[in-house]
Coordinates of C-alpha atoms in Angstrom, one line a residue:
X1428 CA -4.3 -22.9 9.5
X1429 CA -3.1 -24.5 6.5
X1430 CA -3.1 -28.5 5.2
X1431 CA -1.4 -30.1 2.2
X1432 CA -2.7 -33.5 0.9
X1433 CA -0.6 -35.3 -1.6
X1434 CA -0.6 -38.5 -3.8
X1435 CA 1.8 -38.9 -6.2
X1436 CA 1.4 -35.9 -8.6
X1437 CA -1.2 -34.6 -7.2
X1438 CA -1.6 -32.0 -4.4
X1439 CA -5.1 -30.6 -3.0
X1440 CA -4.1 -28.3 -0.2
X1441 CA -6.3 -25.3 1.8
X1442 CA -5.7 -22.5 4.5
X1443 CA -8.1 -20.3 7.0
X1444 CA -7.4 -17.6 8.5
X1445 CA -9.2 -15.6 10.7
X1446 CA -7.8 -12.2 12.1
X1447 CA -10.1 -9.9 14.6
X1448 CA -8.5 -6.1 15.2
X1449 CA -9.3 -3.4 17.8
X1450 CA -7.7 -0.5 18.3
X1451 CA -8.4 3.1 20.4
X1452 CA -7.1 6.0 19.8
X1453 CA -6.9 9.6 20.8
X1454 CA -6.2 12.8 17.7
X1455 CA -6.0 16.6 17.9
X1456 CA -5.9 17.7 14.4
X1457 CA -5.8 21.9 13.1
X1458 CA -7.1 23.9 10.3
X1459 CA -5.6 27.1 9.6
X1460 CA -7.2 28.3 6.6
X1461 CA -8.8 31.6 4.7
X1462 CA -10.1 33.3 8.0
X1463 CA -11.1 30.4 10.0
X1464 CA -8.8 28.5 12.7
X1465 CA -10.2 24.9 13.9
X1466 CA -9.2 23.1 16.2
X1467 CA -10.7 19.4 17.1
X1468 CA -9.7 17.2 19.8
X1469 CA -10.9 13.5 18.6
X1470 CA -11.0 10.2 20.4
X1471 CA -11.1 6.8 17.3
X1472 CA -12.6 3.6 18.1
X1473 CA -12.2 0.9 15.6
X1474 CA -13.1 -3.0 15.3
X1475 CA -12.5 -5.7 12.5
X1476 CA -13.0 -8.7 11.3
X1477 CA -12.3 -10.2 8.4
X1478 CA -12.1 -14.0 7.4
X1479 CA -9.6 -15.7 4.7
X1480 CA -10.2 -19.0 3.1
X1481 CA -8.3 -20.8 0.2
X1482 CA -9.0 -24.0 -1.3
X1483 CA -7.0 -25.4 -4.2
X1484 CA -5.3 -28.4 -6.6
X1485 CA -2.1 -28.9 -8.3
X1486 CA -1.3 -31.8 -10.7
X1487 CA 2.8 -32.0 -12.0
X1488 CA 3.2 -35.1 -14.2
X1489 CA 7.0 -34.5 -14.6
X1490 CA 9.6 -32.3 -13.6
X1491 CA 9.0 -29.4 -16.1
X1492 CA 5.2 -29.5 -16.4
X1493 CA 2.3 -29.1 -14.2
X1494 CA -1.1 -27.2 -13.9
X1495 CA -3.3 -26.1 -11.2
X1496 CA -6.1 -23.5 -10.1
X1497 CA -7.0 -21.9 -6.6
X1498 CA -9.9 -20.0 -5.2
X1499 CA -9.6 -17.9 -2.6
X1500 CA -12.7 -16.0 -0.9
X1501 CA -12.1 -12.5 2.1
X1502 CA -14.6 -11.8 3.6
X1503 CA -15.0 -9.0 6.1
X1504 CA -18.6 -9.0 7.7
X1505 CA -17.8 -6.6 10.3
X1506 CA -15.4 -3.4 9.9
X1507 CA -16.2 -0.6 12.5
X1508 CA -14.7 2.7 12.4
X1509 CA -16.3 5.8 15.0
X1510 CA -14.8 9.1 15.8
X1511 CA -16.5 11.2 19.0
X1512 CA -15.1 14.5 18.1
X1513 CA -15.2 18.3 19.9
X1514 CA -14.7 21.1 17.4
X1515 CA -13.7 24.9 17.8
X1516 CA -14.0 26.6 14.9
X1517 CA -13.1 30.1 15.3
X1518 CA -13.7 32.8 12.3
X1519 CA -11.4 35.7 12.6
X1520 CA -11.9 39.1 10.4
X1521 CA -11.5 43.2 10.9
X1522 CA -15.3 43.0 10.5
X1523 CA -16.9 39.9 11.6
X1524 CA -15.8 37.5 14.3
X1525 CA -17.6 34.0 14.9
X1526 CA -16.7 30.8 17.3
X1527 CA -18.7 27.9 17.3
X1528 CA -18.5 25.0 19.2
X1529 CA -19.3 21.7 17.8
X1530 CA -20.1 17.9 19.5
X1531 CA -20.4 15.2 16.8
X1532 CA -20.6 11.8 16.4
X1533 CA -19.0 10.0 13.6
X1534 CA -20.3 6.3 13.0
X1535 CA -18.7 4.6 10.1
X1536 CA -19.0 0.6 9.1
X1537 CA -18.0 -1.5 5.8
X1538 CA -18.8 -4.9 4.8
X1539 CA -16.7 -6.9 1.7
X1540 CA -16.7 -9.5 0.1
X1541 CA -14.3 -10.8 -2.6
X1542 CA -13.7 -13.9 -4.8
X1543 CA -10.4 -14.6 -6.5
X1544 CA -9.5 -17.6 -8.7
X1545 CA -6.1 -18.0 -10.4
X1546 CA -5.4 -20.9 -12.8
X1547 CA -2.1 -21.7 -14.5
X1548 CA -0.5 -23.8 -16.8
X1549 CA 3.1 -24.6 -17.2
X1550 CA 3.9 -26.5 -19.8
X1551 CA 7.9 -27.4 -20.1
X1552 CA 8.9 -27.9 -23.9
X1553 CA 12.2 -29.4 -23.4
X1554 CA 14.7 -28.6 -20.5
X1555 CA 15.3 -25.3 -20.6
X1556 CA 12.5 -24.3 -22.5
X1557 CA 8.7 -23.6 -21.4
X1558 CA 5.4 -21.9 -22.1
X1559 CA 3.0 -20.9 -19.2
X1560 CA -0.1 -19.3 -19.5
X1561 CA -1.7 -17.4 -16.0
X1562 CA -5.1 -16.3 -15.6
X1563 CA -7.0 -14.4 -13.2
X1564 CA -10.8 -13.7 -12.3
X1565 CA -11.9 -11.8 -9.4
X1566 CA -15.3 -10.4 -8.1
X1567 CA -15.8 -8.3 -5.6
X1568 CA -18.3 -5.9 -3.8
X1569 CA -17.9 -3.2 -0.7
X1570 CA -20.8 -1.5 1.1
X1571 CA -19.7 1.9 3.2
X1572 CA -22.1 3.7 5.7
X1573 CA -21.8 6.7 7.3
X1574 CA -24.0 8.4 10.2
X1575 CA -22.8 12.0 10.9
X1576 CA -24.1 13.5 13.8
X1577 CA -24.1 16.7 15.3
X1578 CA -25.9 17.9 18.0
X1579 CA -28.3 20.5 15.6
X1580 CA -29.0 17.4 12.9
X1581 CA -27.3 14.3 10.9
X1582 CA -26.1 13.4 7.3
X1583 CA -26.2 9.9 6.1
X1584 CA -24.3 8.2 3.3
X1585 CA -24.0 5.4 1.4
X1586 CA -21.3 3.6 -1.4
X1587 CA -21.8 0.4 -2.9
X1588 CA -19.1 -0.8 -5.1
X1589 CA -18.1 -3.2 -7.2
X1590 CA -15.5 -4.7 -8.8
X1591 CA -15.0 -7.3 -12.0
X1592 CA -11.5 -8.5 -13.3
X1593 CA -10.5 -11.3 -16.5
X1594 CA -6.9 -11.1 -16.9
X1595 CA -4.5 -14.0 -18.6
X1596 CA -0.6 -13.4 -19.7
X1597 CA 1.3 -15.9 -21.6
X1598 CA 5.2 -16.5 -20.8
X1599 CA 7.5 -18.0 -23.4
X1600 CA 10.9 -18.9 -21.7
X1601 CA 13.8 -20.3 -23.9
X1602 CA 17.7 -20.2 -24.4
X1603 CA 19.0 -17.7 -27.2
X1604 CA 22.5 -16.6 -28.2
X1605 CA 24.2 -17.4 -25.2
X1606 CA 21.7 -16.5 -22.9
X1607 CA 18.2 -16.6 -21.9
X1608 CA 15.2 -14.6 -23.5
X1609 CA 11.5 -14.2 -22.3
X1610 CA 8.3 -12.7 -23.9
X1611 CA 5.0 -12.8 -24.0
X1612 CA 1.9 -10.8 -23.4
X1613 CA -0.9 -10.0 -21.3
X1614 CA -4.6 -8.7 -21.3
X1615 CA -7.3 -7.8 -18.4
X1616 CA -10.7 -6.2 -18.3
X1617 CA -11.4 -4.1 -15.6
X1618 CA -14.6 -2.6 -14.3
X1619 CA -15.6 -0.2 -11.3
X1620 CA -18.8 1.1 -10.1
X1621 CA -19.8 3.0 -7.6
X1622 CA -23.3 4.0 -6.8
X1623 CA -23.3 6.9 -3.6
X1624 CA -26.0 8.2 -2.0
X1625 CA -26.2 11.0 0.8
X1626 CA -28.9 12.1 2.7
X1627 CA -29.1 15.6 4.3
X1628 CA -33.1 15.9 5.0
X1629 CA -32.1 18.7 8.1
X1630 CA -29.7 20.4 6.2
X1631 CA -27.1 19.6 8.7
X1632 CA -24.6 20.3 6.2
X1633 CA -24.7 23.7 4.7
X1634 CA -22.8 22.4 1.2
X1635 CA -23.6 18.5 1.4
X1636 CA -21.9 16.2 -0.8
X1637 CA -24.4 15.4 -3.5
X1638 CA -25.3 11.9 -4.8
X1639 CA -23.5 10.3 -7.6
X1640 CA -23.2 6.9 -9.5
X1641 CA -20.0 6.7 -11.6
X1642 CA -18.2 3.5 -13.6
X1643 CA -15.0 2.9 -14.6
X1644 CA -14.1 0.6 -17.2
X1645 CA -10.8 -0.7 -18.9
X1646 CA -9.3 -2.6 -20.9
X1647 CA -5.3 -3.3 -21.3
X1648 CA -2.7 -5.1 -23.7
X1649 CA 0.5 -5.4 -22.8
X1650 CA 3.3 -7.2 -24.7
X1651 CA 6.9 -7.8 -23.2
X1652 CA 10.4 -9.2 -24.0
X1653 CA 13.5 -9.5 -21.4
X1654 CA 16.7 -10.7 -22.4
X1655 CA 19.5 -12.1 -20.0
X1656 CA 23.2 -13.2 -20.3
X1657 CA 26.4 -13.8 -18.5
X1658 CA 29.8 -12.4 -20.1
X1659 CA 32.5 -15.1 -18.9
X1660 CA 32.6 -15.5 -15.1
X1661 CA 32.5 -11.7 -13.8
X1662 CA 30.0 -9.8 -15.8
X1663 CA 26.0 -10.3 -16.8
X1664 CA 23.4 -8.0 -18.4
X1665 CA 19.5 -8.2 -18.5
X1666 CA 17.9 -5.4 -21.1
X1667 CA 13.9 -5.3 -21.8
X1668 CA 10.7 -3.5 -22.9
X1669 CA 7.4 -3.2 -22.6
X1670 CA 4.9 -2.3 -24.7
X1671 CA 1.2 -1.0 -23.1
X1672 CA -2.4 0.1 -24.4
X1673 CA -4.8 1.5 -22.0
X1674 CA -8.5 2.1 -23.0
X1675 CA -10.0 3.8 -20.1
X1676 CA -13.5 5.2 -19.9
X1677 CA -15.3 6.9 -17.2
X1678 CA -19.2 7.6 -16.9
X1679 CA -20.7 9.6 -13.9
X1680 CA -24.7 9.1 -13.9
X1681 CA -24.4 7.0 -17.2
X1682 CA -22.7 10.0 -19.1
X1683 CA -19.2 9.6 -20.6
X1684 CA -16.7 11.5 -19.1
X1685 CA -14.5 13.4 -21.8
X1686 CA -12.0 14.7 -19.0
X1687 CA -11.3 11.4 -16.8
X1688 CA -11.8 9.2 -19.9
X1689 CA -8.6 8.7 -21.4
X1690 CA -6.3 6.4 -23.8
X1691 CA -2.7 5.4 -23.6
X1692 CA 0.0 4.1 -25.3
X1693 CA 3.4 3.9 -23.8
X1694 CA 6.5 1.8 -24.0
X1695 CA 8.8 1.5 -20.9
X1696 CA 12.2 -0.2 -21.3
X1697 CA 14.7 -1.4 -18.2
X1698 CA 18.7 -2.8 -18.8
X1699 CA 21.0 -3.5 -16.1
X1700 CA 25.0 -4.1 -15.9
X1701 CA 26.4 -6.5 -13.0
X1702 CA 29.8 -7.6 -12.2
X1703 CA 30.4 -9.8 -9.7
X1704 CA 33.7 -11.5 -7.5
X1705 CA 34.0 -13.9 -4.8
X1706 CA 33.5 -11.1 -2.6
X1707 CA 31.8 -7.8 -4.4
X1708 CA 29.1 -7.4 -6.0
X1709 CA 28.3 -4.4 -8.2
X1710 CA 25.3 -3.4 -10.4
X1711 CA 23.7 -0.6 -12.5
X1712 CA 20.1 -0.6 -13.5
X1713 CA 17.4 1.4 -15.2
X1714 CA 13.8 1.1 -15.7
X1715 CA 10.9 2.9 -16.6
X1716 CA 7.5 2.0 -15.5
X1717 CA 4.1 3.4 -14.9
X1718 CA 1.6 2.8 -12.2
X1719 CA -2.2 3.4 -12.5
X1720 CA -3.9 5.2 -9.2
X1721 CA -5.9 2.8 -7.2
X1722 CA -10.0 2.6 -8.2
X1723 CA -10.7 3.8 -4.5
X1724 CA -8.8 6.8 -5.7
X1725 CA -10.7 7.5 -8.8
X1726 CA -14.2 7.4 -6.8
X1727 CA -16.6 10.2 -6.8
X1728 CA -17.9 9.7 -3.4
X1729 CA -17.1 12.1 -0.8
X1730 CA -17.1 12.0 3.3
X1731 CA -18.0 14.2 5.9
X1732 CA -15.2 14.5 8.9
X1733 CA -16.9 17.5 10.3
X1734 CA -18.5 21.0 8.9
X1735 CA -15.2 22.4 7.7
X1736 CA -13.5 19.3 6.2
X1737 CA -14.6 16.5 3.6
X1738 CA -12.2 14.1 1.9
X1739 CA -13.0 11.8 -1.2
X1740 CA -11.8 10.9 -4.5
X1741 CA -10.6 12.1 -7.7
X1742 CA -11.6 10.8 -11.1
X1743 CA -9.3 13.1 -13.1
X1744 CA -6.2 11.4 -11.7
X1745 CA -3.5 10.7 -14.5
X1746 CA -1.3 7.1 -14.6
X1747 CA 2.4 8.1 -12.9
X1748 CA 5.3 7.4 -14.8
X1749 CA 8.9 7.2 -13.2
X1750 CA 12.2 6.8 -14.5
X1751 CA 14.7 5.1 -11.4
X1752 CA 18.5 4.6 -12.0
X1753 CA 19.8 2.6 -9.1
X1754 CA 23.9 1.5 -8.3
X1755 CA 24.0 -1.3 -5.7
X1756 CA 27.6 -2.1 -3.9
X1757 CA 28.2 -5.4 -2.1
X1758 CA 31.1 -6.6 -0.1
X1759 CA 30.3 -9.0 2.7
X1760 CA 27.8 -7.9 5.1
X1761 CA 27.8 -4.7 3.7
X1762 CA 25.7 -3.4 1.2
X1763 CA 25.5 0.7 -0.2
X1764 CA 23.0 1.7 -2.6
X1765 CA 22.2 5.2 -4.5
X1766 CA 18.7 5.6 -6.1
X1767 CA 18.0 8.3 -8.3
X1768 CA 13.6 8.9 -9.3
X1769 CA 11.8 10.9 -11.5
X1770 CA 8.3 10.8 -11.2
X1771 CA 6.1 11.9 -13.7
X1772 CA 1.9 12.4 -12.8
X1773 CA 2.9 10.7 -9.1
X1774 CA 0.0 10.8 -6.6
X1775 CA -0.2 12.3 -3.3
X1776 CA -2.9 13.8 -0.6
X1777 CA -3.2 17.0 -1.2
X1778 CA -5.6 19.9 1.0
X1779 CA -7.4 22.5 -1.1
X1780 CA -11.0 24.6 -0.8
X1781 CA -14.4 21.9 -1.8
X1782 CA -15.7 24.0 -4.8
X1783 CA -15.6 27.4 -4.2
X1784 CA -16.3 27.6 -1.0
X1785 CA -14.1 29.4 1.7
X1786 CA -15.1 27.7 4.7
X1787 CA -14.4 23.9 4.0
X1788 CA -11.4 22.4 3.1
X1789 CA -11.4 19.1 0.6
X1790 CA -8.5 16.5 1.1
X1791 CA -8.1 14.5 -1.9
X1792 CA -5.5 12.4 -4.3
X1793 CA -4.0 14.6 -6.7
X1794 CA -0.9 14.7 -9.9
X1795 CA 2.5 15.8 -8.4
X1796 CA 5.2 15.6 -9.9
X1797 CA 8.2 14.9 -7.8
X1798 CA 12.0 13.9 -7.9
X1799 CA 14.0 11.9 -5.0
X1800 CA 17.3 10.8 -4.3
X1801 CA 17.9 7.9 -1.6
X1802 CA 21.3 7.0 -0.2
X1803 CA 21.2 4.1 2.1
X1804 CA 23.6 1.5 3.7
X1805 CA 22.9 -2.1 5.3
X1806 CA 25.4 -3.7 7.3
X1807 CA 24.8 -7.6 8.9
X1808 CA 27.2 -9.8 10.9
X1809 CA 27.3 -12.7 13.0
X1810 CA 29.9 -11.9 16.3
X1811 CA 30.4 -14.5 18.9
X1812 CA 28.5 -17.0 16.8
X1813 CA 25.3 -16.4 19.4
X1814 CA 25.1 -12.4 18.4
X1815 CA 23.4 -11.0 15.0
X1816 CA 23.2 -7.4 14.5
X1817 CA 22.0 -5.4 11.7
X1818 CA 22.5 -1.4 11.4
X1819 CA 20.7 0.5 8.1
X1820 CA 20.9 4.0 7.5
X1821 CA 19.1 5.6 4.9
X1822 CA 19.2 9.5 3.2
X1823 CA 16.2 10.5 1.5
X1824 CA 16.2 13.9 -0.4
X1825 CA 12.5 14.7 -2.1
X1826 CA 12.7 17.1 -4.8
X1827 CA 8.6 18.4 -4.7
X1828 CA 7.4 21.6 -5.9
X1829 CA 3.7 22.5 -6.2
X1830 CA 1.2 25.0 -5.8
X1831 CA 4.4 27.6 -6.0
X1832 CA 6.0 26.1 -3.0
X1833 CA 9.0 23.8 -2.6
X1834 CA 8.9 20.6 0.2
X1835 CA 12.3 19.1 -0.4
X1836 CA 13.7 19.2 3.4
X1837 CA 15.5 15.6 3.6
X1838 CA 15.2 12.9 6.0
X1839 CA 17.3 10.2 7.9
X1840 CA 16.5 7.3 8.9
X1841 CA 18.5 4.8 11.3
X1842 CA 17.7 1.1 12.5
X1843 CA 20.0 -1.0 14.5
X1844 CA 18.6 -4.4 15.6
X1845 CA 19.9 -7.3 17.3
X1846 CA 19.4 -11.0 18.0
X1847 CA 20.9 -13.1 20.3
X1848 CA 21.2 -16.7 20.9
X1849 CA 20.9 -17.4 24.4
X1850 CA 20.3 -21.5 23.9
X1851 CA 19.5 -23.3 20.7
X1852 CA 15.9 -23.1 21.9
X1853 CA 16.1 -19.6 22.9
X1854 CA 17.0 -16.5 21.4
X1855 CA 16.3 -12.3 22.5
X1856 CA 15.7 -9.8 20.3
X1857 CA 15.7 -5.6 20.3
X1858 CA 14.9 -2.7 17.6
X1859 CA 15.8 0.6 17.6
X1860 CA 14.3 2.8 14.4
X1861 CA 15.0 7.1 14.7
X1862 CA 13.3 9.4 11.9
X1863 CA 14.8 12.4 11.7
X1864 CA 12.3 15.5 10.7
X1865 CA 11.7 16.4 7.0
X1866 CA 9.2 15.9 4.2
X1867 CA 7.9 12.9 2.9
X1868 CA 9.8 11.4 0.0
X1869 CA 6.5 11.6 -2.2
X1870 CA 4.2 13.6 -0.9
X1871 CA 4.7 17.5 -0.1
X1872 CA 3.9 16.2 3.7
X1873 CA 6.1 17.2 6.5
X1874 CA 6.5 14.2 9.0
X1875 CA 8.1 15.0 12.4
X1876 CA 10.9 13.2 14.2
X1877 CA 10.0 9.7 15.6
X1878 CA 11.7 7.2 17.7
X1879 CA 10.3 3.6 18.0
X1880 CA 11.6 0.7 20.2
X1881 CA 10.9 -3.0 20.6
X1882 CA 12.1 -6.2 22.6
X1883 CA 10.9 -9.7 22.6
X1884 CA 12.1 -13.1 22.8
X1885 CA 11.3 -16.5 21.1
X1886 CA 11.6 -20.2 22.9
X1887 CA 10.9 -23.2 21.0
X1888 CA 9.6 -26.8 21.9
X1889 CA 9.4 -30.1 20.3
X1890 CA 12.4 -29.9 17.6
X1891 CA 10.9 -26.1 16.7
X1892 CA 7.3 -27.4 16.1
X1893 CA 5.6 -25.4 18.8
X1894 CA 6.9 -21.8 18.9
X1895 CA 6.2 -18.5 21.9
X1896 CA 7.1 -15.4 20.4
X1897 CA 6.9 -12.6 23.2
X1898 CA 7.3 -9.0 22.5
X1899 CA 6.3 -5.5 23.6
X1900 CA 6.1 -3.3 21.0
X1901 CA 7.0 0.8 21.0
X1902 CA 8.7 0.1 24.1
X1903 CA 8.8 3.9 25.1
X1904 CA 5.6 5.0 24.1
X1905 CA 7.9 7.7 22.1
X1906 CA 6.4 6.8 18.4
X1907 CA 3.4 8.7 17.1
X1908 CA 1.7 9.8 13.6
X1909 CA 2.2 13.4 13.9
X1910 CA 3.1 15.5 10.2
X1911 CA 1.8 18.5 8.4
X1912 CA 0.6 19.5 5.2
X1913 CA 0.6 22.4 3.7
X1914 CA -1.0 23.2 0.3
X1915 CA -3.5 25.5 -1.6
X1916 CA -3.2 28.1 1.9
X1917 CA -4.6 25.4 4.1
X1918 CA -2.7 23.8 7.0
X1919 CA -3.3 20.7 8.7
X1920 CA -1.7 19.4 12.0
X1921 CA -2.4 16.2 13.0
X1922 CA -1.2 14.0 16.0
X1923 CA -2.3 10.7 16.6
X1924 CA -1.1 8.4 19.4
X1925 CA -2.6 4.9 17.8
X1926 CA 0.3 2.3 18.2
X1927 CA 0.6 2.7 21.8
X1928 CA 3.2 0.0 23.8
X1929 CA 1.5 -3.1 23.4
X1930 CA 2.5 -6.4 24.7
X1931 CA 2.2 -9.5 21.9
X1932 CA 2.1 -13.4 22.8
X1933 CA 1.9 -15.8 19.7
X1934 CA 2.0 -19.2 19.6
X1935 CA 3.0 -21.5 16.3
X1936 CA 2.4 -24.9 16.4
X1937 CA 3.9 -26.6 12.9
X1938 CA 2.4 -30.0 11.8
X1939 CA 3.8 -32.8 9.9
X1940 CA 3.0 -30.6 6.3
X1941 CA 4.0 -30.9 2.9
X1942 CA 4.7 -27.8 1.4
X1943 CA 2.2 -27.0 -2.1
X1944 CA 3.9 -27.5 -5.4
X1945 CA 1.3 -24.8 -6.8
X1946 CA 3.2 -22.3 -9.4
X1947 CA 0.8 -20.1 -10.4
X1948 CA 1.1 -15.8 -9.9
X1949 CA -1.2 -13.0 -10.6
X1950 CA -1.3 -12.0 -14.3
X1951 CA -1.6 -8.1 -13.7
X1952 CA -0.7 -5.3 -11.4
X1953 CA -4.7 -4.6 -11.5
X1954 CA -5.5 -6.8 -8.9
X1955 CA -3.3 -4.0 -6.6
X1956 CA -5.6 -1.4 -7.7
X1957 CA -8.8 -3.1 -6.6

């Protein structure tokens, strides 16, 4: 729900949300490493809850200035996850032969709890010239359980995070030579920590993860200018840079980290070349950025799936930096586009051995370096005036080489959709979406070919205020999660049938509301990686 109050230049508005998921479903997943084949048929039982509330002000007193701050608290008291698993694992030599047969239970549950303010400032000099100033605070914590269980014994485990943000950036907006510049600069402090504990006391687990408590902290500076300007009626331009300083520092058990602690320095430019008619539209644009891997990514604690496979984080993980060239065409309804990426340090799940140990494999984030090309076309009309449809095709070539092996088998995707308006009050929908095989555009992942379907229909009452939105979703019961990875001689199969056709009725009743005035945005790209 949402509700706006306002009095002349001054707006105190609030939402709640509350949003309850379940979901079952059934997994056979393979191993296929060293001398050992394993094989695990799994059923997934999973239940949510988490509760959103925002409360906030705004004050404008004139049309270029105003200033405001908003708090917003998630809260998830209840998150669920269990896997009831049966496991063949089957060790095959010239000498020594084994199968075991393993029943376990897999109990998992995680509680949050996070508090975000943003505050801003936008102060309008004169017309077309303004200073605003963003700033960001958030606090948040996490608790994760897990109760392994087999039917010899159990493993318990334990992480407690938390997290801490300040971040501010200051934007300076103002006509110059013909055109528009804008600079400023930004700051944030960020820290992590993460305090895991396992517990092993029947040595369930012949190499248990170990307990660890490791922090991250950083600090960033960031300065930025972007210039923009039109060239008579047809042409415009946009050039800018960035300028970035990274102090990050790691400590696992209160020791510095020499390896994952790191510095950086980097400045990433962008420019772009448009022309434009009544009826095309073309444009050419670089930019460089970089992207810092998640915290979650970055943590030392590990988790059990079963004997012969953990998964958990990685603290050596390097920031990825990609240089993308894209060409955009537009003529009507119709709009091509070519993008060409190279990614430097990307990230992506990779399988390998946990230590040195031959019987367990580890999945984990890991530096790949990778190159893609992406061809794709979107074409929109309106036929009839009561018919809409939309076709997009898209070509995805990945360019991935690691571990001495090559995943660059393309993809295709196609999506046709269509909506039609049967009365003013009443309109039909469909969506058809087809994946063709091929590996993943990042990842050296190979995903196999999908096909997904949807109807649904939407009738409105009142002048539009109360709306029924009916629709069955994966019509066919034809798309699944089913890929394979392949990396360090371990292969995974996995197939998962979550998703399943499922009906959906919604209901939308709008009120009387004035819409906030509020301006303020995030100040970082941290708050993504917490």
């Amino acid at each position: 729900g949402t509700l706006n109050y306002r009095q002349g230049g001054f707006d105190v508005f609030g939402t709640l949300g509350y949003t309850r998921r379940m979901m079952e479903a059934n997994q056979t997943a393979g191993y296929h490493f060293s001398h050992w084949d394993i094989n695990e048929d799994a059923k997934l039982e999973g239940r949510n809850l988490m509760l959103r509330t925002t409360l906030g002000a705004n004050y404008q007193w004139n049309d270029r200035s105003s200033v405001g701050i908003r708090y917003q608290m998630t809260d998830t008291p209840s998150g669920h996850f269990n896997v009831f698993d049966d496991l063949r694992a089957e060790r095959i030599g010239e000498e020594y032969e084994e199968t075991k047969l393993i029943d376990s239970k897999d109990y998992r549950n995680q509680t949050s709890e996070r508090h975000y303010v943003n505050a801003y400032c936008d102060y309008g000099l004169t017309d077309d010239t303004s200073l605003k100033l963003d700033v960001d605070y958030l606090n948040g914590s996490s608790v994760d359980v897990q109760d392994y269980q087999v039917n010899y014994g159990s493993l318990a485990s334990r992480n407690k995070a938390h997290n801490l943000l300040y971040a501010g950036r200051l934007l300076f907006s103002t006509p110059l030579w013909g055109g528009a510049v804008k600079t400023g600069g930004e700051a944030s402090y960020t820290n992590n920590v993460n305090h895991y504990k396992a517990q092993d006391e029947a040595a369930t687990i012949s190499h248990a993860p170990y307990s660890t408590d490791n922090e991250a902290r950083q600090r960033l500076i960031a300065g930025f200018v972007e210039y923009a300007r039109s060239w008579g009626e047809r042409f415009s331009s946009n050039i800018g840079a960035r300028y970035e300083y990274t102090d990050f520092n790691y400590y696992s058990g209160n020791v510095k980290s020499d390896e994952a602690s790191k510095s950086y320095a980097g400045f990433f430019p962008s420019a772009s070349l448009a022309y434009r008619t009544d009826d095309i539209q073309l444009s050419l644009a670089y930019r460089n950025t970089t992207r810092r891997p998640s915290y979650f990514a970055l943590r030392n604690a590990i988790a059990v799936n079963n004997p012969y496979s953990y998964e958990g984080g990685n603290p050596q993980l390097q920031p990825s930096k990609t240089n993308l060239l894209t060409l955009t065409f537009s003529w009507k309804g119709l709009q091509l586009m070519a993008t060409y990426a190279n990614v430097k340090d990307g990230t992506a799940y990779i399988y390998d051995r946990y230590g040195t140990n031959d019987s367990i494999s580890f999945f984990q984030t890991r530096n790949v370096d990778s190159r893609r090309l992406v061809l794709s076309a979107y074409w929109s009309s309106t036929l009839f005036k009561i018919w809409q449809p939309e076709l997009q095709v898209r070509f995805s070539k990945p360019f991935i080489n690691y571990g001495g092996k090559t995943y660059n088998q393309p993809r295709c995707y196609f999506e046709m959709s269509h909506i039609v308006d049967i009365a003013p009050t009443f309109k039909i929908s469909c969506e058809l979406d087809y994946n063709t095989a091929g590996n993943a555009i990042s990842e050296p992942s190979y995903n196999y070919a999908d096909f997904y379907a949807e109807i649904g229909c939407i009738k409105t009452f009142w002048n539009d205020r109360l709306r029924l939105n009916l629709s069955i979703t994966n019509l066919f019961n034809t798309s699944r999660e089913r890929w394979r990875l392949d990396t360090n001689g371990i292969i995974f199969d996995k197939w998962n049938d979550d998703g399943r056709r499922t009906f959906l009725l919604s209901a939308t009743y709008r009120f009387n509301q004035t819409k906030s005035k509020y301006k303020g945005t995030a100040s970082t790209s941290e708050l993504n990686r917490l």
